[in-house]
PDB file of C-alpha atoms in Angstrom:
ATOM      1  CA  VAL O 791      13.905  -3.719  13.259  1.00  0.00           C
ATOM      2  CA  VAL O 792      17.470  -3.723  11.938  1.00  0.00           C
ATOM      3  CA  PRO O 793      17.696  -5.343   8.469  1.00  0.00           C
ATOM      4  CA  ASN O 794      18.698  -8.998   8.729  1.00  0.00           C
ATOM      5  CA  GLU O 795      21.641  -9.871   6.477  1.00  0.00           C
ATOM      6  CA  ASN O 796      20.981  -6.730   4.426  1.00  0.00           C
ATOM      7  CA  LYS O 797      17.387  -7.841   3.795  1.00  0.00           C
ATOM      8  CA  ARG O 798      14.462  -5.614   4.645  1.00  0.00           C
ATOM      9  CA  THR O 799      12.277  -7.036   7.381  1.00  0.00           C
ATOM     10  CA  THR O 800       8.567  -6.312   7.737  1.00  0.00           C
ATOM     11  CA  GLU O 801       9.310  -4.362  10.915  1.00  0.00           C
ATOM     12  CA  TRP O 802      11.930  -2.287   9.099  1.00  0.00           C
ATOM     13  CA  SER O 803       9.558  -1.478   6.224  1.00  0.00           C
ATOM     14  CA  HIS O 804       6.536  -0.635   8.359  1.00  0.00           C
ATOM     15  CA  ILE O 805       8.197   0.997  11.388  1.00  0.00           C
ATOM     16  CA  ALA O 806      11.885   1.886  11.213  1.00  0.00           C
ATOM     17  CA  HIS O 807      12.102   3.271   7.679  1.00  0.00           C
ATOM     18  CA  PRO O 808       9.094   5.643   7.726  1.00  0.00           C
ATOM     19  CA  LEU O 809       9.916   6.821  11.268  1.00  0.00           C
ATOM     20  CA  ALA O 810      13.563   7.460  10.402  1.00  0.00           C
ATOM     21  CA  GLN O 811      12.512   9.325   7.260  1.00  0.00           C
ATOM     22  CA  LEU O 812      10.146  11.538   9.265  1.00  0.00           C
ATOM     23  CA  ILE O 813      12.788  12.290  11.923  1.00  0.00           C
ATOM     24  CA  GLY O 814      15.213  13.206   9.148  1.00  0.00           C
ATOM     25  CA  TYR O 815      12.756  15.726   7.700  1.00  0.00           C
ATOM     26  CA  MET O 816      12.086  17.160  11.168  1.00  0.00           C
ATOM     27  CA  ILE O 817      15.784  17.669  11.903  1.00  0.00           C
ATOM     28  CA  ASP O 818      16.469  19.114   8.443  1.00  0.00           C
ATOM     29  CA  ASN O 819      13.716  21.687   8.999  1.00  0.00           C
ATOM     30  CA  LYS O 820      14.488  22.199  12.715  1.00  0.00           C
ATOM     31  CA  GLN O 821      10.990  21.170  13.742  1.00  0.00           C
ATOM     32  CA  ARG O 822      10.393  19.397  17.023  1.00  0.00           C
ATOM     33  CA  HIS O 823       6.832  18.273  16.238  1.00  0.00           C
ATOM     34  CA  GLY O 824       5.858  15.873  13.463  1.00  0.00           C
ATOM     35  CA  SER O 825       3.283  13.275  12.509  1.00  0.00           C
ATOM     36  CA  LEU O 826       3.405   9.849  10.901  1.00  0.00           C
ATOM     37  CA  THR O 827       0.037   9.064   9.379  1.00  0.00           C
ATOM     38  CA  SER O 828      -1.663   6.341   7.363  1.00  0.00           C
ATOM     39  CA  ALA O 829      -5.172   5.884   6.025  1.00  0.00           C
ATOM     40  CA  THR O 830      -6.395   4.749   9.450  1.00  0.00           C
ATOM     41  CA  ARG O 831      -4.189   6.252  12.164  1.00  0.00           C
ATOM     42  CA  THR O 832      -1.668   8.936  13.120  1.00  0.00           C
ATOM     43  CA  TYR O 833       1.328   8.887  15.462  1.00  0.00           C
ATOM     44  CA  PHE O 834       2.672  12.214  16.729  1.00  0.00           C
ATOM     45  CA  VAL O 835       6.430  12.579  17.188  1.00  0.00           C
ATOM     46  CA  PHE O 836       8.348  15.019  19.394  1.00  0.00           C
ATOM     47  CA  LEU O 837      12.118  15.655  19.402  1.00  0.00           C
ATOM     48  CA  GLU O 838      13.239  16.609  22.911  1.00  0.00           C
ATOM     49  CA  GLY O 839      16.623  18.119  23.752  1.00  0.00           C
ATOM     50  CA  ASN O 840      19.515  19.077  21.508  1.00  0.00           C
ATOM     51  CA  ALA O 841      22.595  17.546  19.911  1.00  0.00           C
ATOM     52  CA  GLU O 842      23.628  14.213  21.492  1.00  0.00           C
ATOM     53  CA  ASN O 843      20.985  14.650  24.214  1.00  0.00           C
ATOM     54  CA  MET O 844      18.157  14.632  21.675  1.00  0.00           C
ATOM     55  CA  SER O 845      15.551  11.913  22.203  1.00  0.00           C
ATOM     56  CA  VAL O 846      12.450  10.851  20.271  1.00  0.00           C
ATOM     57  CA  GLN O 847       9.004  10.582  21.835  1.00  0.00           C
ATOM     58  CA  VAL O 848       6.178   8.859  19.962  1.00  0.00           C
ATOM     59  CA  SER O 849       2.519   9.075  20.962  1.00  0.00           C
ATOM     60  CA  GLU O 850      -0.023   6.291  21.118  1.00  0.00           C
ATOM     61  CA  PRO O 851      -1.971   5.972  17.833  1.00  0.00           C
ATOM     62  CA  TYR O 852      -4.892   8.287  17.165  1.00  0.00           C
ATOM     63  CA  PHE O 853      -7.388   6.556  14.876  1.00  0.00           C
ATOM     64  CA  VAL O 854      -9.349   8.302  12.132  1.00  0.00           C
ATOM     65  CA  GLY O 855     -12.887   8.903  13.380  1.00  0.00           C
ATOM     66  CA  GLU O 856     -11.998   9.118  17.074  1.00  0.00           C
ATOM     67  CA  PRO O 857     -13.636  12.102  18.822  1.00  0.00           C
ATOM     68  CA  THR O 858     -10.194  13.473  19.767  1.00  0.00           C
ATOM     69  CA  TYR O 859      -8.528  12.904  16.374  1.00  0.00           C
ATOM     70  CA  LEU O 860      -8.922  16.412  14.918  1.00  0.00           C
ATOM     71  CA  ARG O 861      -8.354  18.013  18.313  1.00  0.00           C
ATOM     72  CA  ALA O 862      -5.004  16.208  18.591  1.00  0.00           C
ATOM     73  CA  TRP O 863      -3.991  17.425  15.144  1.00  0.00           C
ATOM     74  CA  SER O 864      -4.943  20.986  16.037  1.00  0.00           C
ATOM     75  CA  TYR O 865      -3.000  20.854  19.296  1.00  0.00           C
ATOM     76  CA  ILE O 866       0.207  19.471  17.768  1.00  0.00           C
ATOM     77  CA  THR O 867      -0.002  21.966  14.898  1.00  0.00           C
ATOM     78  CA  SER O 868      -0.322  24.843  17.353  1.00  0.00           C
ATOM     79  CA  LEU O 869       2.703  23.598  19.313  1.00  0.00           C
ATOM     80  CA  GLY O 870       4.742  23.440  16.131  1.00  0.00           C
ATOM     81  CA  ALA O 871       3.709  26.949  15.101  1.00  0.00           C
ATOM     82  CA  ALA O 872       4.650  28.305  18.535  1.00  0.00           C
ATOM     83  CA  GLN O 873       8.037  26.554  18.705  1.00  0.00           C
ATOM     84  CA  LYS O 874      10.803  28.781  20.077  1.00  0.00           C
ATOM     85  CA  GLY O 875      14.364  28.376  21.275  1.00  0.00           C
ATOM     86  CA  LYS O 876      17.458  26.881  19.723  1.00  0.00           C
ATOM     87  CA  PHE O 877      17.470  23.640  17.792  1.00  0.00           C
ATOM     88  CA  VAL O 878      20.790  21.816  17.555  1.00  0.00           C
ATOM     89  CA  ALA O 879      21.017  18.686  15.442  1.00  0.00           C
ATOM     90  CA  PRO O 880      23.183  15.760  16.595  1.00  0.00           C
ATOM     91  CA  SER O 881      26.799  16.064  15.498  1.00  0.00           C
ATOM     92  CA  GLY O 882      27.620  14.286  12.269  1.00  0.00           C
ATOM     93  CA  TRP O 883      24.048  14.650  11.022  1.00  0.00           C
ATOM     94  CA  LEU O 884      23.849  14.361   7.235  1.00  0.00           C
ATOM     95  CA  LYS O 885      21.174  16.489   5.620  1.00  0.00           C
ATOM     96  CA  THR O 886      18.595  14.236   3.971  1.00  0.00           C
ATOM     97  CA  THR O 887      16.712  16.773   1.870  1.00  0.00           C
ATOM     98  CA  SER O 888      17.721  19.104  -0.932  1.00  0.00           C
ATOM     99  CA  ASP O 889      17.541  22.894  -0.749  1.00  0.00           C
ATOM    100  CA  LYS O 890      16.361  22.952  -4.351  1.00  0.00           C
ATOM    101  CA  GLN O 891      12.664  23.321  -4.960  1.00  0.00           C
ATOM    102  CA  THR O 892      10.982  20.346  -6.594  1.00  0.00           C
ATOM    103  CA  PRO O 893       9.395  21.437  -9.889  1.00  0.00           C
ATOM    104  CA  GLN O 894       5.636  21.077  -9.922  1.00  0.00           C
ATOM    105  CA  PRO O 895       4.386  18.590 -12.529  1.00  0.00           C
ATOM    106  CA  SER O 896       2.032  19.917 -15.157  1.00  0.00           C
ATOM    107  CA  PRO O 897      -1.546  18.611 -15.347  1.00  0.00           C
ATOM    108  CA  GLU O 898      -0.640  16.983 -18.653  1.00  0.00           C
ATOM    109  CA  SER O 899       2.159  14.928 -17.069  1.00  0.00           C
ATOM    110  CA  THR O 900       0.101  13.807 -14.080  1.00  0.00           C
ATOM    111  CA  GLY O 901      -3.163  13.115 -15.858  1.00  0.00           C
ATOM    112  CA  SER O 902      -4.974  14.935 -13.039  1.00  0.00           C
ATOM    113  CA  GLN O 903      -7.541  16.484 -15.339  1.00  0.00           C
ATOM    114  CA  SER O 904      -8.734  13.131 -16.662  1.00  0.00           C
ATOM    115  CA  ARG O 905      -8.157  10.906 -13.650  1.00  0.00           C
ATOM    116  CA  LYS O 906     -11.708  10.724 -12.363  1.00  0.00           C
ATOM    117  CA  ARG O 907     -13.360   9.225 -15.400  1.00  0.00           C
ATOM    118  CA  THR O 908     -10.650   6.980 -16.816  1.00  0.00           C
ATOM    119  CA  THR O 909      -9.627   3.408 -16.584  1.00  0.00           C
ATOM    120  CA  THR O 910      -6.051   2.257 -16.302  1.00  0.00           C
ATOM    121  CA  LYS O 911      -4.884  -0.293 -18.819  1.00  0.00           C
ATOM    122  CA  HIS O 912      -2.085  -2.713 -17.921  1.00  0.00           C
ATOM    123  CA  ASN O 913      -0.638  -5.356 -20.159  1.00  0.00           C
ATOM    124  CA  SER O 914       0.935  -8.585 -19.002  1.00  0.00           C
ATOM    125  CA  MET O 915       4.388  -6.961 -18.979  1.00  0.00           C
ATOM    126  CA  GLY O 916       3.360  -4.374 -16.397  1.00  0.00           C
ATOM    127  CA  GLN O 917       3.122  -1.329 -18.681  1.00  0.00           C
ATOM    128  CA  SER O 918       0.184   1.044 -18.278  1.00  0.00           C
ATOM    129  CA  SER O 919      -1.739   3.723 -20.128  1.00  0.00           C
ATOM    130  CA  LYS O 920      -4.932   5.703 -19.621  1.00  0.00           C
ATOM    131  CA  LYS O 921      -7.920   5.096 -21.885  1.00  0.00           C
ATOM    132  CA  PRO O 922     -11.587   6.150 -21.886  1.00  0.00           C
ATOM    133  CA  ASN O 923     -14.107   4.190 -19.840  1.00  0.00           C
ATOM    134  CA  ASN O 924     -15.780   2.541 -22.790  1.00  0.00           C
ATOM    135  CA  CYS O 925     -12.680   0.550 -23.767  1.00  0.00           C
ATOM    136  CA  ALA O 926     -13.075  -3.209 -23.561  1.00  0.00           C
ATOM    137  CA  SER O 927     -10.564  -5.574 -21.995  1.00  0.00           C
ATOM    138  CA  THR O 928      -8.538  -7.932 -24.164  1.00  0.00           C
ATOM    139  CA  GLY O 929      -6.798 -11.160 -23.291  1.00  0.00           C
ATOM    140  CA  ALA O 930      -3.428  -9.374 -23.070  1.00  0.00           C
ATOM    141  CA  SER O 931      -4.399  -6.345 -21.007  1.00  0.00           C
ATOM    142  CA  LEU O 932      -6.232  -5.301 -17.874  1.00  0.00           C
ATOM    143  CA  GLU O 933      -8.458  -2.248 -17.577  1.00  0.00           C
ATOM    144  CA  LEU O 934      -9.682  -1.142 -14.157  1.00  0.00           C
ATOM    145  CA  MET O 935     -11.777   1.789 -13.024  1.00  0.00           C
ATOM    146  CA  HIS O 936      -9.796   4.549 -11.329  1.00  0.00           C
ATOM    147  CA  VAL O 937     -11.712   5.529  -8.174  1.00  0.00           C
ATOM    148  CA  PRO O 938     -10.902   8.876  -6.495  1.00  0.00           C
ATOM    149  CA  PHE O 939      -9.488   8.251  -3.031  1.00  0.00           C
ATOM    150  CA  LYS O 940     -12.067  10.577  -1.463  1.00  0.00           C
ATOM    151  CA  ASP O 941     -14.832   8.221  -2.622  1.00  0.00           C
ATOM    152  CA  LEU O 942     -13.420   5.314  -0.606  1.00  0.00           C
ATOM    153  CA  LYS O 943     -14.521   4.715   2.973  1.00  0.00           C
ATOM    154  CA  ILE O 944     -11.500   3.099   4.632  1.00  0.00           C
ATOM    155  CA  GLY O 945     -12.300   0.528   7.309  1.00  0.00           C
ATOM    156  CA  ALA O 946     -10.266  -1.778   9.511  1.00  0.00           C
ATOM    157  CA  GLU O 947      -6.820  -3.044   8.705  1.00  0.00           C
ATOM    158  CA  ILE O 948      -7.260  -6.710   7.760  1.00  0.00           C
ATOM    159  CA  GLY O 949      -3.748  -7.754   6.786  1.00  0.00           C
ATOM    160  CA  PHE O 950      -0.301  -6.872   5.508  1.00  0.00           C
ATOM    161  CA  GLY O 951       0.981  -7.091   1.975  1.00  0.00           C
ATOM    162  CA  ARG O 952       4.663  -7.240   1.081  1.00  0.00           C
ATOM    163  CA  ASN O 953       4.666  -3.490   0.434  1.00  0.00           C
ATOM    164  CA  GLY O 954       1.981  -2.104   2.757  1.00  0.00           C
ATOM    165  CA  SER O 955      -1.208  -2.766   4.655  1.00  0.00           C
ATOM    166  CA  VAL O 956      -4.484  -4.237   3.431  1.00  0.00           C
ATOM    167  CA  PHE O 957      -7.726  -2.581   4.534  1.00  0.00           C
ATOM    168  CA  GLN O 958     -11.391  -3.325   4.247  1.00  0.00           C
ATOM    169  CA  VAL O 959     -12.973  -0.537   2.233  1.00  0.00           C
ATOM    170  CA  GLN O 960     -16.459   0.446   1.180  1.00  0.00           C
ATOM    171  CA  TRP O 961     -17.193   1.919  -2.213  1.00  0.00           C
ATOM    172  CA  GLU O 962     -20.655   2.460  -3.687  1.00  0.00           C
ATOM    173  CA  ASN O 963     -22.213   0.433  -0.837  1.00  0.00           C
ATOM    174  CA  GLN O 964     -20.030  -2.618  -1.516  1.00  0.00           C
ATOM    175  CA  LYS O 965     -17.122  -3.956   0.519  1.00  0.00           C
ATOM    176  CA  PHE O 966     -13.721  -4.738  -0.961  1.00  0.00           C
ATOM    177  CA  ALA O 967     -10.160  -5.440   0.127  1.00  0.00           C
ATOM    178  CA  LEU O 968      -7.826  -2.492  -0.503  1.00  0.00           C
ATOM    179  CA  LYS O 969      -4.151  -3.334  -0.952  1.00  0.00           C
ATOM    180  CA  GLN O 970      -1.601  -0.593  -0.386  1.00  0.00           C
ATOM    181  CA  PHE O 971       1.609  -0.033  -2.377  1.00  0.00           C
ATOM    182  CA  ASP O 972       3.978   2.562  -0.904  1.00  0.00           C
ATOM    183  CA  LEU O 973       5.982   4.077  -3.783  1.00  0.00           C
ATOM    184  CA  SER O 974       8.719   5.211  -1.377  1.00  0.00           C
ATOM    185  CA  LYS O 975       9.488   1.548  -0.560  1.00  0.00           C
ATOM    186  CA  GLY O 976       9.662   0.034  -4.013  1.00  0.00           C
ATOM    187  CA  GLY O 977       5.906   0.013  -4.450  1.00  0.00           C
ATOM    188  CA  PHE O 978       5.873   1.283  -8.029  1.00  0.00           C
ATOM    189  CA  ASP O 979       7.344  -1.903  -9.487  1.00  0.00           C
ATOM    190  CA  ALA O 980       5.353  -4.066  -7.077  1.00  0.00           C
ATOM    191  CA  PHE O 981       2.092  -2.348  -8.071  1.00  0.00           C
ATOM    192  CA  HIS O 982       2.628  -2.820 -11.789  1.00  0.00           C
ATOM    193  CA  ASN O 983       3.931  -6.368 -11.378  1.00  0.00           C
ATOM    194  CA  GLU O 984       0.785  -7.301  -9.481  1.00  0.00           C
ATOM    195  CA  LEU O 985      -1.446  -5.727 -12.130  1.00  0.00           C
ATOM    196  CA  ALA O 986       0.490  -7.610 -14.805  1.00  0.00           C
ATOM    197  CA  ALA O 987      -0.209 -10.840 -12.931  1.00  0.00           C
ATOM    198  CA  TYR O 988      -3.947 -10.128 -12.858  1.00  0.00           C
ATOM    199  CA  ALA O 989      -3.864  -9.325 -16.570  1.00  0.00           C
ATOM    200  CA  ARG O 990      -2.279 -12.723 -17.210  1.00  0.00           C
ATOM    201  CA  LEU O 991      -4.830 -14.515 -15.000  1.00  0.00           C
ATOM    202  CA  GLN O 992      -8.110 -13.005 -16.154  1.00  0.00           C
ATOM    203  CA  ASP O 993      -9.884 -16.316 -16.661  1.00  0.00           C
ATOM    204  CA  ALA O 994      -8.679 -17.457 -13.216  1.00  0.00           C
ATOM    205  CA  TRP O 995     -10.316 -14.599 -11.282  1.00  0.00           C
ATOM    206  CA  SER O 996     -12.302 -15.866  -8.281  1.00  0.00           C
ATOM    207  CA  ARG O 997     -10.855 -19.351  -8.904  1.00  0.00           C
ATOM    208  CA  LEU O 998      -7.097 -19.029  -8.302  1.00  0.00           C
ATOM    209  CA  VAL O 999      -6.831 -15.303  -7.504  1.00  0.00           C
ATOM    210  CA  PRO O1000      -9.368 -12.674  -6.387  1.00  0.00           C
ATOM    211  CA  GLU O1001     -10.959 -10.448  -8.981  1.00  0.00           C
ATOM    212  CA  PRO O1002      -9.367  -6.974  -9.206  1.00  0.00           C
ATOM    213  CA  MET O1003     -12.046  -4.282  -9.086  1.00  0.00           C
ATOM    214  CA  PHE O1004     -10.440  -0.817  -9.237  1.00  0.00           C
ATOM    215  CA  VAL O1005      -7.298   1.228  -8.625  1.00  0.00           C
ATOM    216  CA  SER O1006      -6.809   4.433  -6.647  1.00  0.00           C
ATOM    217  CA  GLU O1007      -4.045   6.606  -5.223  1.00  0.00           C
ATOM    218  CA  SER O1008      -3.500   8.830  -2.201  1.00  0.00           C
ATOM    219  CA  PRO O1009      -3.954  12.611  -2.611  1.00  0.00           C
ATOM    220  CA  SER O1010      -0.166  13.032  -2.563  1.00  0.00           C
ATOM    221  CA  GLY O1011       0.307  10.343  -5.202  1.00  0.00           C
ATOM    222  CA  ALA O1012       2.828   8.571  -2.953  1.00  0.00           C
ATOM    223  CA  ILE O1013       0.655   5.505  -2.380  1.00  0.00           C
ATOM    224  CA  ARG O1014      -1.187   3.393  -4.949  1.00  0.00           C
ATOM    225  CA  TYR O1015      -4.123   1.168  -4.073  1.00  0.00           C
ATOM    226  CA  LEU O1016      -5.621  -1.924  -5.665  1.00  0.00           C
ATOM    227  CA  GLY O1017      -9.222  -2.788  -4.848  1.00  0.00           C
ATOM    228  CA  LEU O1018      -9.866  -6.533  -4.775  1.00  0.00           C
ATOM    229  CA  GLU O1019     -12.713  -8.946  -4.283  1.00  0.00           C
ATOM    230  CA  LEU O1020     -13.115  -9.443  -0.526  1.00  0.00           C
ATOM    231  CA  GLY O1021     -12.481 -12.935   0.823  1.00  0.00           C
ATOM    232  CA  ARG O1022     -12.203 -14.582   4.216  1.00  0.00           C
ATOM    233  CA  ASP O1023      -9.496 -16.465   6.096  1.00  0.00           C
ATOM    234  CA  PRO O1024      -9.475 -20.221   5.454  1.00  0.00           C
ATOM    235  CA  SER O1025     -10.124 -22.757   8.198  1.00  0.00           C
ATOM    236  CA  GLY O1026      -8.957 -26.337   8.468  1.00  0.00           C
ATOM    237  CA  ASP O1027      -5.232 -27.064   8.158  1.00  0.00           C
ATOM    238  CA  ASP O1028      -5.622 -30.256   6.122  1.00  0.00           C
ATOM    239  CA  TYR O1029      -7.933 -28.624   3.608  1.00  0.00           C
ATOM    240  CA  PHE O1030      -5.672 -25.595   3.322  1.00  0.00           C
ATOM    241  CA  THR O1031      -2.469 -27.573   2.788  1.00  0.00           C
ATOM    242  CA  THR O1032      -4.011 -29.726   0.067  1.00  0.00           C
ATOM    243  CA  GLU O1033      -5.741 -26.874  -1.739  1.00  0.00           C
ATOM    244  CA  TRP O1034      -2.753 -24.521  -1.530  1.00  0.00           C
ATOM    245  CA  SER O1035      -0.538 -27.038  -3.327  1.00  0.00           C
ATOM    246  CA  SER O1036      -3.241 -27.306  -5.990  1.00  0.00           C
ATOM    247  CA  VAL O1037      -3.356 -23.505  -6.402  1.00  0.00           C
ATOM    248  CA  LEU O1038       0.419 -23.246  -6.852  1.00  0.00           C
ATOM    249  CA  ASN O1039       0.428 -26.146  -9.306  1.00  0.00           C
ATOM    250  CA  SER O1040      -2.392 -24.607 -11.384  1.00  0.00           C
ATOM    251  CA  LEU O1041      -0.622 -21.253 -11.548  1.00  0.00           C
ATOM    252  CA  LYS O1042       2.513 -23.022 -12.760  1.00  0.00           C
ATOM    253  CA  THR O1043       1.027 -25.498 -15.245  1.00  0.00           C
ATOM    254  CA  GLU O1044      -1.913 -23.480 -16.605  1.00  0.00           C
ATOM    255  CA  TYR O1045      -0.406 -19.990 -16.632  1.00  0.00           C
ATOM    256  CA  GLY O1046       3.357 -20.449 -16.444  1.00  0.00           C
ATOM    257  CA  MET O1047       3.621 -18.446 -13.221  1.00  0.00           C
ATOM    258  CA  ARG O1048       5.754 -19.103 -10.163  1.00  0.00           C
ATOM    259  CA  LEU O1049       5.363 -17.430  -6.758  1.00  0.00           C
ATOM    260  CA  PRO O1050       8.404 -16.912  -4.490  1.00  0.00           C
ATOM    261  CA  ASP O1051       9.210 -19.656  -1.999  1.00  0.00           C
ATOM    262  CA  SER O1052       8.897 -17.034   0.763  1.00  0.00           C
ATOM    263  CA  ILE O1053       5.155 -16.880   0.105  1.00  0.00           C
ATOM    264  CA  HIS O1054       3.918 -19.840   2.086  1.00  0.00           C
ATOM    265  CA  SER O1055       0.205 -20.533   2.386  1.00  0.00           C
ATOM    266  CA  ASN O1056      -0.747 -16.927   1.705  1.00  0.00           C
ATOM    267  CA  GLY O1057      -4.338 -17.277   0.566  1.00  0.00           C
ATOM    268  CA  LEU O1058      -7.987 -16.488   1.170  1.00  0.00           C
ATOM    269  CA  ILE O1059     -11.321 -18.138   0.523  1.00  0.00           C
ATOM    270  CA  ILE O1060     -13.464 -16.597  -2.216  1.00  0.00           C
ATOM    271  CA  THR O1061     -17.057 -17.781  -2.601  1.00  0.00           C
ATOM    272  CA  LYS O1062     -18.268 -17.671  -6.195  1.00  0.00           C
ATOM    273  CA  ASP O1063     -21.513 -19.150  -7.509  1.00  0.00           C
ATOM    274  CA  GLY O1064     -21.984 -21.044  -4.261  1.00  0.00           C
ATOM    275  CA  GLN O1065     -18.525 -22.649  -4.326  1.00  0.00           C
ATOM    276  CA  ASP O1066     -15.513 -21.887  -2.120  1.00  0.00           C
ATOM    277  CA  HIS O1067     -12.161 -21.353  -3.808  1.00  0.00           C
ATOM    278  CA  LEU O1068      -8.781 -20.904  -2.152  1.00  0.00           C
ATOM    279  CA  VAL O1069      -6.996 -18.065  -3.972  1.00  0.00           C
ATOM    280  CA  ALA O1070      -3.483 -16.601  -3.924  1.00  0.00           C
ATOM    281  CA  ILE O1071      -3.375 -12.952  -2.889  1.00  0.00           C
ATOM    282  CA  ASP O1072       0.300 -11.905  -3.004  1.00  0.00           C
ATOM    283  CA  LEU O1073       1.322 -11.716  -6.654  1.00  0.00           C
ATOM    284  CA  GLU O1074       3.693  -8.767  -6.866  1.00  0.00           C
ATOM    285  CA  ASP O1075       6.873 -10.911  -7.011  1.00  0.00           C
ATOM    286  CA  TRP O1076       5.679 -13.536  -9.466  1.00  0.00           C
ATOM    287  CA  SER O1077       7.947 -14.747 -12.232  1.00  0.00           C
ATOM    288  CA  ALA O1078       7.477 -16.721 -15.430  1.00  0.00           C
ATOM    289  CA  VAL O1079       8.314 -20.419 -15.136  1.00  0.00           C
ATOM    290  CA  SER O1080      10.833 -20.093 -17.964  1.00  0.00           C
ATOM    291  CA  ASP O1081      12.713 -17.303 -16.123  1.00  0.00           C
TER     292      ASP O1081
END
């Protein structure tokens, strides 16, 4: 999980970085018990010993909905509350958090009072603004319903994006793909770049890219979500190779968009009006052909 040639690997982004960040917070606050949680599962972490003899123990995953899920949370919380004895950090430890209190944002700056019934408007340059629901889309912008996270029923993990996981989700009795953007790992730019791509490709929805359906965010605001038309994995190597080249060529010639060379055959099948279309699903690092 060590970065390769100073480049972040998938393992580093999904495992090493969040775990190291959690351990840093635990040591800073002299807490032996912690938890690393996502929308679908939780890992519990325990720091055993002191100083250079300190070791890290990580539990098996507890999945949301398991009969023992809440019981495990209650047990670990009680252990943390009852913690006694000395806590000695490893020598040379550099404090990772500030002693200063973080100022609380006002409702006006967060938009929390209007979040439930607004759409988010994104232009093709990645900028955004909130507008009322009755606003219509234009050729240069993208307006999506903002869905409260509590209204989403998160299902199985169905893939990995470049900045987080992709889940199957149910909203208003319909199934969608839910793409995750972790703001602590560069997800803010990735989120807005991807929305800018969909704004640029509106007449290619369900043909070259899936149709974006809504946006959401975690209760903490640290993770953004993009709800997308749900597709399926392609089958048939010959068909895929031929069609994928066609998708990349259409994005380049029709819309002036280039996807990174590192994105190889990253697509899904979308069925629209009885026809199957291979679509590109990883757009956050696109660039203009003239760039």
